[in-house]
Amino acid sequence: MVLLCGSAASVCLAAGDPPGRLHGTIVGVVSDASGGARLGATVYLFNRFEKLVRKVLTNEKGAFGFDFLPPDSYSVRVVLPSFLPAVRQNILIQPGIRSFLAINLASLVNSVELVYPGQSPAPLMTDEWKWVLRGTMTTRPVLRYAPQPNRQATTVFGETRAVVRVQAGDGATGVFGGQPDLGTAFAVATSFLHRHELQVTGNLGYASRGGVPAAALRTRWSRPATSSALQGGSSPEVLVTVRQLFVVGQGSQAPPLRTLSTAAVDRMSFGDRWDLLYGAQLEAVTFYDRLTVMSPFARLTYRLGRQQELQAAFSSGAPPEEILRSPGTWAAGAVESPLGQDVGTVSAFPRVSLRDGRVHVQRTGNAELGYRRRFGNDVEVTAAVFEQRVANGTMLALGATEGLDRAEVLPDPFSNGAVLNVGSYHRRGALVSATRQWGRYWSSSIAAGNVGTLQVNLPAEPVASVRDVRRLLRQTQRNWVAVRATGVAPGTRTRFMVSYLHIGGSNTLPMYRYLTQGFSPELGLNLQVQQPLPGLGLWSGRLEAIVELRNAVSNGYQRLQAGEDRGVLLMPSPRTLRGGLAFIF
């Protein structure tokens, strides 16, 4: 028998189980400073990811136990009114080994380990500390207060946070949709009965083509994985989004573009190694016709150990932004909060185009396999391969598009260009990246890969229709290399992200958006800056100025001759400049 003693507990490891057993056991005794056994102490068991595994109460002898534990590293937290919380971390469980904990609870003046409350938005003082202070200050021989299991339910809403953003620019068109260039967006999230979260996000803006109005509204309901109402680590979400946009350029009778989508997302954990993100989105699009797009998606993560993991993902239709958000990469202070991401994506309309006079919505089918490994605490290496199939793909064109067939040209409401339907295509690609964390606030990344794209074979005669454009497009593979840097400037607290991607040869398609990688390179030179501004003392939140520049050097533009001294520019990623103010509460 080996005995390990410390200020918080003593650990005794004994081969109490037969060698063939594949599980371990944790047992222990909780006592006070005088050695008396404590009845009714709550003992929490957490795994290495700080996820609650089990919860028990001590008996009249102060004893507790957790059996049939898979081999792993655990931590134990003991809470009892009138005493300070006690924590024991890094308890290594091996097959057939029993760990014994002797935990002595202390009063305010003699603590085993202090557990301080977290920063906002958590409450300033936890309920555990309130019970400790009450029990210590009493002059009567009262050891504990009666439990109040429903005391949190007295407050319907709590932990409310909000973002309001006023922005303007020269239009923006992304991989899966476009956004208004002038508008006011907001997002408000609050907890509901301390078990649910309700979020409302909206945007009201105007596009650059003739001041076209656009509006979007989204309601999100979710239950965090930490909620006591959940079992097995499930954290479901339900989203309902409505959008409306008026399109000009097709005559005075052109109907508005309207969309209504409902999405369900869930995250589940299976043991300590498997995580699953899955869901589906059903979107109805009304524009000259009624179209329905069903978009299932899933991402499965398998942890090979503490420092590496494998991921497999697929999506069909138009994948929601939930699966496109950075999956577990380092932020370095430059990545937006979930509220900020929702503000930027709620008004992303689907890519709609015309072909032979009929309306079509761009659909994608993606299959991807990714790998991630960390070296120490500051280096991360990733790799991924993908295959993508696109139906009714869209491409942005600028210039003499009025000479093309009107039955296949749809004016882009987010710019002064037009949307062309380039048909269906199939592409593959791969990526390898490395990220280094420099201190607490700085990081840099380098990535290289290969991606399938469409190359334009320049004709001897000018093009006269979109059919001519589709006939000139050829499948090809291109190599690329990209760098990115993120950080926070000292003193000014300026958060920034700058990236540059160079691709060999011509490229008419946007870069692929990875489902398993946090670093999805964008074409050309891109810059994002968030600058905190001094407050006026009129509110408790903060004020930030935001500047965003995409494809500053106009990489990927290709010119086609459409007539005498007239041409059409094909733009895989248009140059965009946007700016605004964000009020964060």
XYZ file of C-alpha atoms in Angstrom:
585
model
C 0.000 0.000 0.000
C 1.240 3.479 -0.995
C -0.025 6.558 0.887
C 0.142 10.045 -0.704
C -0.557 12.933 1.744
C -1.313 16.606 0.930
C -3.042 19.668 2.393
C -6.380 18.708 0.843
C -6.491 14.932 0.952
C -4.613 11.675 1.238
C -4.704 9.208 -1.632
C -4.271 5.500 -1.062
C -3.883 3.273 -4.125
C -4.449 -0.399 -3.550
C -5.023 -3.244 -5.926
C -8.408 -3.925 -4.423
C -9.940 -5.286 -7.637
C -8.878 -8.356 -9.544
C -6.239 -7.712 -12.245
C -8.732 -8.546 -14.949
C -11.081 -5.695 -14.081
C -11.151 -2.848 -16.608
C -12.494 -0.170 -14.263
C -11.280 1.702 -11.207
C -12.881 2.984 -8.031
C -12.781 6.165 -5.935
C -13.806 5.975 -2.274
C -13.308 8.454 0.525
C -14.298 9.967 3.841
C -15.288 13.590 4.524
C -14.604 15.024 7.984
C -14.231 18.416 9.661
C -11.122 19.949 11.196
C -11.660 18.034 14.462
C -11.946 14.700 12.659
C -15.717 14.297 12.986
C -17.521 12.617 10.096
C -19.774 14.936 8.084
C -23.165 13.637 6.951
C -24.896 15.007 3.835
C -21.878 16.558 2.086
C -22.321 16.727 -1.710
C -19.460 15.148 -3.658
C -19.153 15.989 -7.387
C -17.041 13.910 -9.804
C -15.697 15.600 -12.967
C -13.745 14.121 -15.877
C -10.664 15.699 -17.461
C -12.866 18.024 -19.557
C -14.522 19.496 -16.424
C -17.768 17.727 -17.294
C -19.891 16.496 -14.397
C -19.932 12.682 -14.365
C -21.679 11.776 -11.073
C -22.919 13.268 -7.798
C -23.370 11.519 -4.418
C -24.010 12.403 -0.751
C -21.928 11.199 2.196
C -23.541 8.783 4.684
C -23.611 8.976 8.485
C -19.946 7.903 8.561
C -18.933 10.598 6.103
C -18.139 7.967 3.450
C -18.763 8.163 -0.304
C -17.741 6.175 -3.371
C -17.690 6.072 -7.199
C -17.269 2.657 -8.825
C -16.950 1.320 -12.386
C -14.928 4.331 -13.565
C -13.169 4.066 -16.955
C -9.400 4.709 -16.761
C -8.854 8.464 -16.982
C -7.951 11.552 -14.953
C -10.717 12.842 -12.643
C -11.319 15.601 -10.112
C -13.531 15.665 -7.006
C -15.292 18.644 -5.442
C -16.916 18.509 -1.971
C -19.519 21.076 -0.898
C -21.161 21.375 2.538
C -22.925 24.404 4.093
C -20.872 26.213 6.761
C -17.612 24.908 5.240
C -15.437 25.994 2.335
C -15.539 23.876 -0.846
C -12.697 21.346 -1.151
C -11.209 20.243 -4.476
C -8.919 17.356 -5.358
C -7.632 17.317 -8.954
C -5.672 14.972 -11.223
C -6.879 11.719 -9.653
C -5.505 9.065 -11.985
C -7.726 5.991 -12.308
C -6.224 2.764 -13.646
C -7.816 -0.676 -14.193
C -8.183 -2.611 -10.944
C -6.928 0.287 -8.789
C -8.857 1.853 -5.890
C -8.195 5.482 -4.908
C -8.984 6.541 -1.332
C -9.554 10.243 -0.489
C -9.526 11.546 3.088
C -10.957 15.080 2.809
C -10.916 17.486 5.753
C -13.287 20.444 5.366
C -12.146 23.781 6.728
C -13.834 26.940 7.960
C -13.292 30.421 6.554
C -9.962 30.900 8.310
C -8.483 27.550 7.316
C -9.293 26.499 3.748
C -8.223 23.469 1.782
C -8.608 25.148 -1.598
C -10.529 28.302 -2.450
C -12.876 28.162 -5.433
C -13.453 31.716 -6.669
C -16.474 32.606 -8.788
C -15.832 33.146 -12.507
C -15.980 36.402 -14.363
C -19.061 37.954 -15.915
C -21.624 36.861 -16.966
C -21.573 34.495 -13.964
C -22.974 35.853 -10.671
C -20.606 37.786 -8.430
C -21.061 35.297 -5.571
C -22.085 31.662 -5.918
C -24.750 30.030 -3.751
C -22.098 27.841 -2.124
C -20.239 30.859 -0.759
C -23.493 32.413 0.439
C -24.186 29.315 2.531
C -20.638 29.368 3.906
C -20.890 32.984 5.061
C -24.311 32.460 6.595
C -23.214 29.352 8.475
C -20.036 30.998 9.798
C -21.637 34.200 11.123
C -24.451 32.530 13.060
C -24.254 32.561 16.857
C -26.604 29.611 17.287
C -25.510 25.962 16.989
C -26.971 25.588 13.482
C -24.801 23.447 11.217
C -26.675 23.869 7.935
C -29.713 25.479 6.379
C -32.626 23.608 4.856
C -32.162 23.067 1.100
C -34.167 25.204 -1.306
C -34.195 23.316 -4.616
C -36.514 25.779 -6.362
C -34.917 29.021 -5.244
C -33.374 29.683 -8.717
C -36.754 29.353 -10.422
C -37.971 32.569 -8.790
C -36.116 34.525 -11.524
C -37.506 33.849 -15.004
C -34.786 35.646 -17.000
C -31.147 36.173 -16.105
C -27.620 36.525 -17.445
C -28.815 38.784 -20.265
C -26.273 40.014 -22.833
C -26.708 41.943 -26.057
C -24.909 43.321 -29.109
C -26.090 46.193 -31.332
C -24.122 46.916 -34.494
C -24.463 49.760 -36.985
C -22.528 49.073 -40.190
C -22.030 50.362 -43.714
C -19.953 49.340 -46.727
C -19.910 48.595 -50.450
C -21.709 45.240 -50.396
C -20.708 41.739 -49.346
C -21.172 38.400 -51.073
C -19.978 35.248 -49.336
C -19.679 31.584 -50.173
C -23.280 30.687 -49.341
C -25.037 34.030 -49.592
C -24.939 37.813 -49.479
C -25.580 40.480 -46.853
C -26.858 44.070 -46.952
C -24.129 46.707 -46.925
C -25.911 49.283 -44.751
C -27.964 48.398 -41.746
C -28.528 47.991 -38.049
C -28.179 44.532 -36.518
C -28.760 43.324 -32.985
C -28.633 40.162 -30.898
C -30.082 39.622 -27.415
C -29.561 36.408 -25.417
C -30.859 35.561 -21.971
C -31.222 32.486 -19.815
C -34.765 31.250 -19.233
C -35.541 29.565 -15.895
C -31.786 28.911 -15.540
C -32.096 25.855 -17.792
C -32.738 27.270 -21.242
C -31.322 30.078 -23.364
C -33.376 32.280 -25.647
C -31.750 34.460 -28.290
C -33.258 36.907 -30.784
C -31.141 38.255 -33.652
C -32.188 40.698 -36.350
C -30.898 42.942 -39.119
C -32.527 45.754 -41.068
C -30.475 47.182 -43.904
C -30.228 48.404 -47.462
C -28.285 46.949 -50.372
C -26.180 49.116 -52.657
C -28.288 48.561 -55.803
C -30.884 51.311 -55.632
C -31.171 51.267 -51.848
C -32.944 47.927 -51.820
C -34.353 47.205 -48.329
C -33.607 43.913 -46.632
C -34.644 42.475 -43.283
C -33.906 39.297 -41.321
C -35.002 37.951 -37.939
C -33.902 34.802 -36.114
C -35.048 33.171 -32.877
C -32.823 30.580 -31.234
C -33.733 28.308 -28.322
C -31.097 26.106 -26.732
C -30.281 24.139 -23.610
C -26.593 24.261 -22.658
C -24.827 20.969 -21.986
C -24.225 22.084 -18.381
C -27.944 22.216 -17.663
C -29.032 19.824 -14.933
C -32.076 18.950 -17.028
C -29.953 17.203 -19.650
C -28.666 13.679 -19.707
C -25.663 12.335 -21.621
C -24.219 15.743 -22.467
C -26.924 16.620 -25.033
C -27.357 20.308 -25.892
C -30.147 20.774 -28.451
C -30.868 23.989 -30.347
C -33.832 25.084 -32.468
C -33.578 28.043 -34.852
C -36.271 29.803 -36.865
C -35.137 32.432 -39.407
C -37.134 34.675 -41.746
C -35.623 36.952 -44.392
C -36.988 39.319 -47.026
C -35.228 41.225 -49.800
C -36.523 43.346 -52.681
C -34.679 42.778 -55.971
C -34.539 45.469 -58.669
C -33.532 45.153 -62.307
C -36.176 42.622 -63.433
C -38.969 45.099 -63.971
C -41.432 46.788 -61.688
C -43.306 43.516 -61.087
C -40.317 41.667 -59.617
C -41.418 39.927 -56.414
C -39.369 40.101 -53.208
C -37.033 37.282 -52.274
C -38.373 35.634 -49.109
C -36.970 32.750 -47.102
C -38.227 30.828 -44.078
C -35.937 28.263 -42.479
C -36.148 25.997 -39.458
C -33.047 24.253 -38.150
C -32.496 21.755 -35.361
C -28.991 21.177 -33.987
C -27.816 18.866 -31.226
C -24.489 17.988 -29.650
C -23.968 14.697 -27.858
C -21.051 12.986 -26.103
C -20.497 9.240 -25.974
C -18.056 8.446 -23.202
C -14.922 10.556 -23.056
C -13.798 10.077 -26.661
C -16.766 10.559 -28.984
C -18.602 13.812 -29.707
C -21.330 14.252 -32.315
C -22.727 17.471 -33.774
C -25.681 16.840 -36.053
C -28.864 18.431 -37.309
C -30.839 19.542 -40.329
C -32.245 22.693 -41.832
C -35.419 23.018 -43.870
C -35.530 26.227 -45.902
C -38.358 27.507 -48.096
C -37.383 30.069 -50.757
C -39.998 32.161 -52.579
C -38.887 34.135 -55.650
C -40.956 33.801 -58.857
C -41.366 30.214 -57.687
C -41.434 28.215 -54.456
C -38.395 26.087 -53.706
C -37.631 23.882 -50.701
C -34.109 22.929 -49.642
C -33.454 20.195 -47.064
C -29.947 20.397 -45.581
C -28.778 17.674 -43.164
C -25.297 17.903 -41.644
C -23.140 16.116 -39.065
C -19.627 16.195 -37.606
C -18.207 13.291 -35.572
C -15.120 13.787 -33.377
C -12.986 10.970 -31.981
C -10.265 11.890 -29.487
C -7.191 9.706 -29.892
C -5.772 11.140 -26.672
C -5.406 14.410 -24.837
C -3.491 16.028 -27.709
C -5.005 14.676 -30.937
C -8.346 13.925 -32.533
C -9.989 12.807 -35.776
C -13.068 14.427 -37.315
C -15.408 13.344 -40.091
C -18.101 15.684 -41.424
C -20.660 15.921 -44.180
C -23.283 18.437 -45.262
C -25.874 18.615 -47.990
C -27.803 21.553 -49.366
C -26.707 24.742 -47.603
C -24.915 23.971 -44.301
C -25.920 26.280 -41.429
C -23.245 28.377 -39.803
C -23.309 26.201 -36.661
C -21.142 23.569 -38.347
C -18.943 26.181 -40.044
C -17.841 27.910 -36.847
C -14.306 27.305 -35.658
C -14.296 23.816 -34.039
C -12.040 24.129 -31.007
C -9.212 26.310 -32.307
C -7.435 29.058 -30.408
C -8.973 32.503 -30.523
C -6.088 34.817 -29.558
C -8.591 37.569 -28.846
C -9.541 38.209 -32.493
C -12.446 35.814 -33.028
C -15.935 37.156 -32.429
C -18.230 35.886 -29.711
C -21.196 33.659 -30.670
C -23.455 36.718 -30.494
C -21.199 38.594 -32.887
C -21.141 35.649 -35.284
C -24.937 35.477 -35.310
C -25.170 39.182 -36.070
C -22.907 38.627 -39.089
C -24.768 35.616 -40.493
C -28.464 36.174 -39.811
C -28.863 38.219 -43.022
C -26.927 35.810 -45.270
C -29.464 35.100 -48.024
C -29.205 31.884 -50.078
C -27.516 32.043 -53.495
C -30.320 32.308 -56.062
C -29.790 32.344 -59.858
C -31.685 32.049 -63.151
C -31.236 29.375 -65.795
C -33.460 29.130 -68.847
C -35.837 31.550 -67.153
C -36.294 29.391 -64.037
C -35.151 30.137 -60.496
C -32.580 27.823 -58.869
C -30.894 27.728 -55.443
C -27.244 26.721 -55.151
C -26.861 23.342 -53.421
C -23.644 21.784 -52.166
C -22.716 18.314 -50.984
C -19.559 18.098 -48.869
C -17.674 15.154 -47.370
C -14.585 15.872 -45.265
C -12.057 14.117 -43.037
C -9.844 16.126 -40.658
C -7.044 15.549 -38.148
C -5.780 17.798 -35.345
C -2.837 17.392 -32.985
C -1.384 19.679 -30.342
C 2.245 19.780 -29.325
C 2.491 21.171 -25.824
C 0.355 24.217 -25.097
C 1.310 26.469 -27.984
C 1.522 24.502 -31.268
C -1.293 22.896 -33.227
C -1.033 21.008 -36.537
C -4.082 20.114 -38.649
C -4.795 18.360 -41.928
C -7.946 17.743 -43.955
C -9.184 16.347 -47.271
C -12.566 17.079 -48.844
C -14.816 16.327 -51.779
C -17.533 18.739 -52.899
C -20.337 18.556 -55.442
C -22.215 21.729 -56.399
C -25.481 21.994 -58.314
C -26.625 25.291 -59.863
C -23.429 27.004 -58.777
C -23.423 30.796 -58.837
C -20.741 33.265 -59.874
C -20.619 37.038 -59.521
C -19.981 39.043 -62.709
C -19.388 42.781 -63.158
C -19.371 44.839 -66.331
C -21.324 44.548 -69.571
C -23.763 41.937 -68.310
C -26.713 43.727 -69.915
C -25.653 42.205 -73.257
C -26.152 38.656 -71.969
C -29.383 36.661 -72.106
C -31.792 38.161 -69.554
C -33.323 34.751 -68.907
C -30.041 33.716 -67.272
C -28.860 36.928 -65.594
C -30.087 37.948 -62.145
C -28.975 41.347 -60.785
C -27.036 40.945 -57.561
C -28.855 42.966 -54.877
C -25.669 43.204 -52.757
C -23.454 44.823 -55.408
C -23.573 46.484 -58.828
C -22.899 43.165 -60.542
C -24.976 40.220 -61.684
C -25.311 36.573 -60.621
C -24.633 33.929 -63.280
C -25.573 30.255 -63.082
C -22.436 28.242 -63.988
C -24.127 24.845 -63.691
C -22.801 21.876 -61.749
C -19.207 21.023 -60.897
C -17.235 18.637 -58.711
C -13.988 19.409 -56.906
C -11.549 17.932 -54.403
C -8.849 19.391 -52.225
C -6.559 19.074 -49.216
C -5.076 21.299 -46.514
C -2.190 21.168 -44.031
C -1.800 23.953 -41.456
C 0.239 24.830 -38.370
C -0.712 27.357 -35.683
C 1.610 28.783 -33.043
C 0.423 30.623 -29.945
C 2.769 33.431 -28.887
C 1.955 34.242 -25.307
C -1.619 34.904 -24.315
C -2.858 37.203 -27.066
C -0.873 36.486 -30.235
C -0.972 33.631 -32.718
C 0.191 32.942 -36.262
C -0.763 30.286 -38.808
C 0.597 28.992 -42.075
C -1.270 26.670 -44.392
C -0.811 25.091 -47.808
C -2.995 22.903 -49.933
C -4.608 22.053 -53.218
C -8.120 22.907 -54.381
C -10.264 22.178 -57.401
C -11.517 25.175 -59.350
C -12.795 26.291 -62.742
C -10.454 27.853 -65.293
C -11.648 30.128 -68.088
C -10.322 29.386 -71.579
C -10.320 32.807 -73.203
C -12.228 32.733 -76.531
C -11.237 34.324 -79.804
C -14.676 35.967 -80.086
C -16.691 37.886 -77.483
C -19.187 35.982 -75.373
C -22.850 36.677 -76.061
C -24.651 34.579 -73.442
C -24.229 32.782 -70.141
C -24.151 29.530 -72.108
C -20.924 30.770 -73.718
C -19.490 31.431 -70.254
C -20.342 27.900 -69.059
C -18.810 26.424 -72.194
C -15.506 28.210 -71.501
C -15.151 26.867 -67.926
C -12.817 23.890 -67.400
C -12.041 21.826 -64.288
C -8.515 22.225 -62.899
C -6.496 21.785 -59.672
C -4.538 24.666 -58.134
C -1.952 24.818 -55.330
C -2.166 27.570 -52.773
C -0.374 28.886 -49.679
C -1.775 31.147 -46.947
C -0.647 32.925 -43.772
C -2.674 34.445 -40.944
C -1.919 36.436 -37.795
C -4.250 37.351 -34.935
C -3.606 39.271 -31.771
C -4.374 42.060 -29.352
C -2.227 45.203 -29.386
C -0.982 46.198 -25.933
C -2.241 49.463 -24.526
C -4.908 50.165 -27.149
C -6.478 46.657 -26.803
C -6.959 46.574 -30.572
C -7.982 43.114 -31.779
C -7.050 42.262 -35.335
C -6.855 39.409 -37.812
C -4.939 39.644 -41.081
C -4.559 36.892 -43.678
C -3.241 36.486 -47.196
C -3.714 33.627 -49.661
C -1.870 33.185 -52.932
C -3.062 30.670 -55.503
C -1.201 29.627 -58.631
C -2.912 30.366 -61.956
C -6.451 31.528 -62.587
C -9.297 30.776 -60.199
C -12.980 31.552 -60.689
C -14.453 29.855 -57.590
C -14.464 30.947 -53.947
C -12.200 29.001 -51.617
C -13.715 25.940 -49.972
C -15.112 26.472 -46.459
C -13.833 23.627 -44.274
C -16.184 21.836 -41.869
C -13.477 20.447 -39.559
C -10.898 23.248 -39.611
C -10.866 26.513 -37.724
C -8.599 28.051 -40.381
C -10.549 28.261 -43.667
C -8.362 30.475 -45.873
C -9.980 33.242 -47.912
C -8.702 34.480 -51.248
C -6.402 37.518 -51.373
C -5.570 39.978 -48.569
C -8.105 40.200 -45.742
C -8.131 42.383 -42.634
C -10.456 42.603 -39.646
C -9.964 45.145 -36.836
C -11.992 45.637 -33.644
C -11.039 48.736 -31.670
C -12.543 49.383 -28.198
C -13.628 52.998 -27.769
C -13.921 55.008 -24.553
C -17.389 54.879 -23.052
C -19.406 57.937 -22.122
C -20.483 56.522 -18.782
C -24.097 56.251 -19.982
C -24.238 52.428 -20.025
C -22.497 49.497 -18.415
C -21.361 47.892 -21.698
C -18.564 48.750 -24.082
C -18.270 50.363 -27.495
C -16.184 48.987 -30.394
C -15.327 50.223 -33.878
C -15.158 47.498 -36.538
C -13.398 47.584 -39.907
C -13.392 44.656 -42.328
C -11.584 44.445 -45.676
C -11.821 41.376 -47.932
C -9.731 40.568 -51.004
C -8.103 43.981 -50.945
C -5.880 43.276 -54.000
C -8.737 41.840 -56.126
C -7.224 38.396 -56.553
C -8.966 35.974 -58.906
C -10.665 38.518 -61.179
C -10.875 37.307 -64.801
C -11.979 39.345 -67.797
C -14.074 38.102 -70.707
C -14.681 40.134 -73.860
C -18.394 40.880 -74.291
C -18.298 43.390 -77.147
C -16.307 46.305 -78.498
C -14.358 47.854 -75.624
C -16.635 46.092 -73.200
C -15.913 43.198 -70.931
C -17.275 41.048 -68.116
C -15.304 40.474 -64.922
C -15.796 37.130 -63.179
C -15.156 37.526 -59.425
C -14.819 34.502 -57.134
C -14.448 36.772 -54.092
C -15.347 40.451 -54.627
C -13.386 43.176 -52.919
C -15.382 44.426 -49.937
C -14.899 47.228 -47.425
C -17.211 47.436 -44.423
C -17.163 49.409 -41.198
C -19.367 50.051 -38.237
C -19.894 50.471 -34.506
C -20.859 47.743 -32.048
C -22.482 48.311 -28.649
C -21.915 45.302 -26.373
C -23.872 44.991 -23.124
